[in-house]
Amino acid sequence: MSWRRWCKPGHPAQLVLGLNLWGIWFIAMYAGLSVVCQFVAPAPQDGAANWLNYALFGLTLIVITLLLLLAGRGWRYCQSVQQDSRPQRFIAYVSTVLYLMAALATLAGALPVLVLPPCI
């Protein structure tokens, strides 16, 4: 079985990919925050406007963009697939919704980065 087959929007692997991406982002973001705060914490007087928060929000924007691109790809697949391939169409619809939910969860998880100073 080829890995390219797993990348198709109608493949069942798409059902878990979005939430796995969110989980990896969550672990990387908060583990990275903890490690950076332990070794090279930004100055407390900078507040929320510091290099660490900017880097974490940049990572967040990359992940949100990826999730939205995958959701858009799934939506386009749903519109173009023939009626006779209903299982693939269903998988694509559900995975599109899950990608959008993962993007929303990523945004919600990153909101503290915008307003709270790290390492307090």
PDB file of C-alpha atoms in Angstrom:
ATOM      1  CA  MET A   1       0.000   0.000   0.000  1.00  0.00           C
ATOM      2  CA  SER A   2       1.383   3.361  -1.028  1.00  0.00           C
ATOM      3  CA  TRP A   3       1.527   6.408   1.240  1.00  0.00           C
ATOM      4  CA  ARG A   4       0.026   8.467  -1.590  1.00  0.00           C
ATOM      5  CA  ARG A   5      -3.175   6.514  -1.191  1.00  0.00           C
ATOM      6  CA  TRP A   6      -3.344   7.640   2.434  1.00  0.00           C
ATOM      7  CA  CYS A   7      -3.133  11.271   1.315  1.00  0.00           C
ATOM      8  CA  LYS A   8      -6.289  11.141  -0.799  1.00  0.00           C
ATOM      9  CA  PRO A   9      -9.241  13.077   0.685  1.00  0.00           C
ATOM     10  CA  GLY A  10     -11.518  10.021   0.633  1.00  0.00           C
ATOM     11  CA  HIS A  11      -9.166   7.754   2.574  1.00  0.00           C
ATOM     12  CA  PRO A  12     -10.184   6.901   6.179  1.00  0.00           C
ATOM     13  CA  ALA A  13      -6.810   8.137   7.461  1.00  0.00           C
ATOM     14  CA  GLN A  14      -8.115  11.654   6.867  1.00  0.00           C
ATOM     15  CA  LEU A  15     -10.535  11.167   9.763  1.00  0.00           C
ATOM     16  CA  VAL A  16      -7.719  11.202  12.317  1.00  0.00           C
ATOM     17  CA  LEU A  17      -5.096  13.339  10.601  1.00  0.00           C
ATOM     18  CA  GLY A  18      -6.526  16.715  11.616  1.00  0.00           C
ATOM     19  CA  LEU A  19      -6.820  15.897  15.290  1.00  0.00           C
ATOM     20  CA  ASN A  20      -3.368  14.299  15.234  1.00  0.00           C
ATOM     21  CA  LEU A  21      -1.948  17.518  13.776  1.00  0.00           C
ATOM     22  CA  TRP A  22      -3.705  19.468  16.519  1.00  0.00           C
ATOM     23  CA  GLY A  23      -2.279  17.128  19.178  1.00  0.00           C
ATOM     24  CA  ILE A  24       1.251  17.468  17.832  1.00  0.00           C
ATOM     25  CA  TRP A  25       0.842  21.268  17.754  1.00  0.00           C
ATOM     26  CA  PHE A  26      -0.466  21.298  21.334  1.00  0.00           C
ATOM     27  CA  ILE A  27       2.418  19.203  22.652  1.00  0.00           C
ATOM     28  CA  ALA A  28       5.034  21.141  20.676  1.00  0.00           C
ATOM     29  CA  MET A  29       3.646  24.499  21.733  1.00  0.00           C
ATOM     30  CA  TYR A  30       3.336  23.916  25.444  1.00  0.00           C
ATOM     31  CA  ALA A  31       6.383  21.680  25.800  1.00  0.00           C
ATOM     32  CA  GLY A  32       8.394  24.233  23.833  1.00  0.00           C
ATOM     33  CA  LEU A  33       7.063  27.003  26.043  1.00  0.00           C
ATOM     34  CA  SER A  34       8.117  25.123  29.162  1.00  0.00           C
ATOM     35  CA  VAL A  35      11.599  24.357  27.861  1.00  0.00           C
ATOM     36  CA  VAL A  36      12.218  27.920  26.701  1.00  0.00           C
ATOM     37  CA  CYS A  37      10.956  29.324  30.001  1.00  0.00           C
ATOM     38  CA  GLN A  38      13.343  27.027  31.846  1.00  0.00           C
ATOM     39  CA  PHE A  39      16.464  28.045  29.917  1.00  0.00           C
ATOM     40  CA  VAL A  40      16.023  31.440  28.204  1.00  0.00           C
ATOM     41  CA  ALA A  41      12.945  33.139  29.590  1.00  0.00           C
ATOM     42  CA  PRO A  42      12.012  36.468  27.998  1.00  0.00           C
ATOM     43  CA  ALA A  43      12.100  39.590  30.146  1.00  0.00           C
ATOM     44  CA  PRO A  44       8.967  39.907  32.313  1.00  0.00           C
ATOM     45  CA  GLN A  45       8.628  43.635  31.607  1.00  0.00           C
ATOM     46  CA  ASP A  46       7.948  42.862  27.922  1.00  0.00           C
ATOM     47  CA  GLY A  47       4.558  41.412  28.823  1.00  0.00           C
ATOM     48  CA  ALA A  48       2.838  39.502  26.040  1.00  0.00           C
ATOM     49  CA  ALA A  49       4.800  41.304  23.309  1.00  0.00           C
ATOM     50  CA  ASN A  50       7.989  39.240  23.239  1.00  0.00           C
ATOM     51  CA  TRP A  51       9.867  36.962  20.877  1.00  0.00           C
ATOM     52  CA  LEU A  52       8.570  33.755  22.453  1.00  0.00           C
ATOM     53  CA  ASN A  53       4.907  34.640  22.037  1.00  0.00           C
ATOM     54  CA  TYR A  54       5.540  35.781  18.466  1.00  0.00           C
ATOM     55  CA  ALA A  55       7.264  32.488  17.653  1.00  0.00           C
ATOM     56  CA  LEU A  56       4.477  30.435  19.240  1.00  0.00           C
ATOM     57  CA  PHE A  57       1.817  32.391  17.392  1.00  0.00           C
ATOM     58  CA  GLY A  58       3.755  31.952  14.140  1.00  0.00           C
ATOM     59  CA  LEU A  59       3.731  28.187  14.701  1.00  0.00           C
ATOM     60  CA  THR A  60       0.010  28.423  15.378  1.00  0.00           C
ATOM     61  CA  LEU A  61      -0.643  30.298  12.146  1.00  0.00           C
ATOM     62  CA  ILE A  62       1.271  27.672  10.175  1.00  0.00           C
ATOM     63  CA  VAL A  63      -0.773  24.847  11.706  1.00  0.00           C
ATOM     64  CA  ILE A  64      -4.088  26.683  11.218  1.00  0.00           C
ATOM     65  CA  THR A  65      -3.202  27.366   7.585  1.00  0.00           C
ATOM     66  CA  LEU A  66      -2.350  23.704   7.017  1.00  0.00           C
ATOM     67  CA  LEU A  67      -5.604  22.547   8.624  1.00  0.00           C
ATOM     68  CA  LEU A  68      -7.673  25.008   6.586  1.00  0.00           C
ATOM     69  CA  LEU A  69      -5.933  23.942   3.372  1.00  0.00           C
ATOM     70  CA  LEU A  70      -6.713  20.302   4.149  1.00  0.00           C
ATOM     71  CA  ALA A  71     -10.337  21.218   4.920  1.00  0.00           C
ATOM     72  CA  GLY A  72     -10.614  23.090   1.636  1.00  0.00           C
ATOM     73  CA  ARG A  73      -9.135  20.165  -0.253  1.00  0.00           C
ATOM     74  CA  GLY A  74     -11.660  17.823   1.356  1.00  0.00           C
ATOM     75  CA  TRP A  75     -14.534  20.169   0.525  1.00  0.00           C
ATOM     76  CA  ARG A  76     -13.465  20.406  -3.133  1.00  0.00           C
ATOM     77  CA  TYR A  77     -13.222  16.617  -3.245  1.00  0.00           C
ATOM     78  CA  CYS A  78     -16.773  16.326  -1.874  1.00  0.00           C
ATOM     79  CA  GLN A  79     -18.070  18.610  -4.595  1.00  0.00           C
ATOM     80  CA  SER A  80     -16.277  16.803  -7.408  1.00  0.00           C
ATOM     81  CA  VAL A  81     -16.707  13.128  -6.477  1.00  0.00           C
ATOM     82  CA  GLN A  82     -19.428  11.142  -8.218  1.00  0.00           C
ATOM     83  CA  GLN A  83     -22.577  10.063  -6.407  1.00  0.00           C
ATOM     84  CA  ASP A  84     -21.702   6.354  -6.717  1.00  0.00           C
ATOM     85  CA  SER A  85     -18.695   6.632  -4.367  1.00  0.00           C
ATOM     86  CA  ARG A  86     -20.669   7.442  -1.236  1.00  0.00           C
ATOM     87  CA  PRO A  87     -18.241   6.050   1.378  1.00  0.00           C
ATOM     88  CA  GLN A  88     -15.378   8.232   0.128  1.00  0.00           C
ATOM     89  CA  ARG A  89     -17.688  11.236  -0.030  1.00  0.00           C
ATOM     90  CA  PHE A  90     -18.868  10.642   3.544  1.00  0.00           C
ATOM     91  CA  ILE A  91     -15.280  10.294   4.757  1.00  0.00           C
ATOM     92  CA  ALA A  92     -14.347  13.507   2.979  1.00  0.00           C
ATOM     93  CA  TYR A  93     -17.278  15.411   4.531  1.00  0.00           C
ATOM     94  CA  VAL A  94     -16.548  14.182   8.044  1.00  0.00           C
ATOM     95  CA  SER A  95     -12.818  14.812   7.710  1.00  0.00           C
ATOM     96  CA  THR A  96     -13.532  18.343   6.436  1.00  0.00           C
ATOM     97  CA  VAL A  97     -15.591  19.059   9.550  1.00  0.00           C
ATOM     98  CA  LEU A  98     -12.887  17.539  11.759  1.00  0.00           C
ATOM     99  CA  TYR A  99     -10.199  19.668  10.073  1.00  0.00           C
ATOM    100  CA  LEU A 100     -12.282  22.779  10.745  1.00  0.00           C
ATOM    101  CA  MET A 101     -12.812  21.752  14.372  1.00  0.00           C
ATOM    102  CA  ALA A 102      -9.074  21.159  14.781  1.00  0.00           C
ATOM    103  CA  ALA A 103      -8.347  24.597  13.285  1.00  0.00           C
ATOM    104  CA  LEU A 104     -10.814  26.202  15.705  1.00  0.00           C
ATOM    105  CA  ALA A 105      -9.294  24.307  18.640  1.00  0.00           C
ATOM    106  CA  THR A 106      -5.829  25.433  17.545  1.00  0.00           C
ATOM    107  CA  LEU A 107      -6.958  29.045  17.469  1.00  0.00           C
ATOM    108  CA  ALA A 108      -8.622  28.731  20.873  1.00  0.00           C
ATOM    109  CA  GLY A 109      -5.511  27.123  22.339  1.00  0.00           C
ATOM    110  CA  ALA A 110      -3.348  29.952  21.044  1.00  0.00           C
ATOM    111  CA  LEU A 111      -5.432  32.857  22.343  1.00  0.00           C
ATOM    112  CA  PRO A 112      -3.564  32.971  25.683  1.00  0.00           C
ATOM    113  CA  VAL A 113      -0.359  33.537  23.712  1.00  0.00           C
ATOM    114  CA  LEU A 114      -1.779  36.825  22.454  1.00  0.00           C
ATOM    115  CA  VAL A 115      -2.697  38.281  25.833  1.00  0.00           C
ATOM    116  CA  LEU A 116      -0.674  36.584  28.570  1.00  0.00           C
ATOM    117  CA  PRO A 117       3.038  36.936  29.214  1.00  0.00           C
ATOM    118  CA  PRO A 118       4.891  33.612  29.238  1.00  0.00           C
ATOM    119  CA  CYS A 119       6.919  32.227  32.108  1.00  0.00           C
ATOM    120  CA  ILE A 120       4.991  33.794  34.980  1.00  0.00           C
TER     121      ILE A 120
END
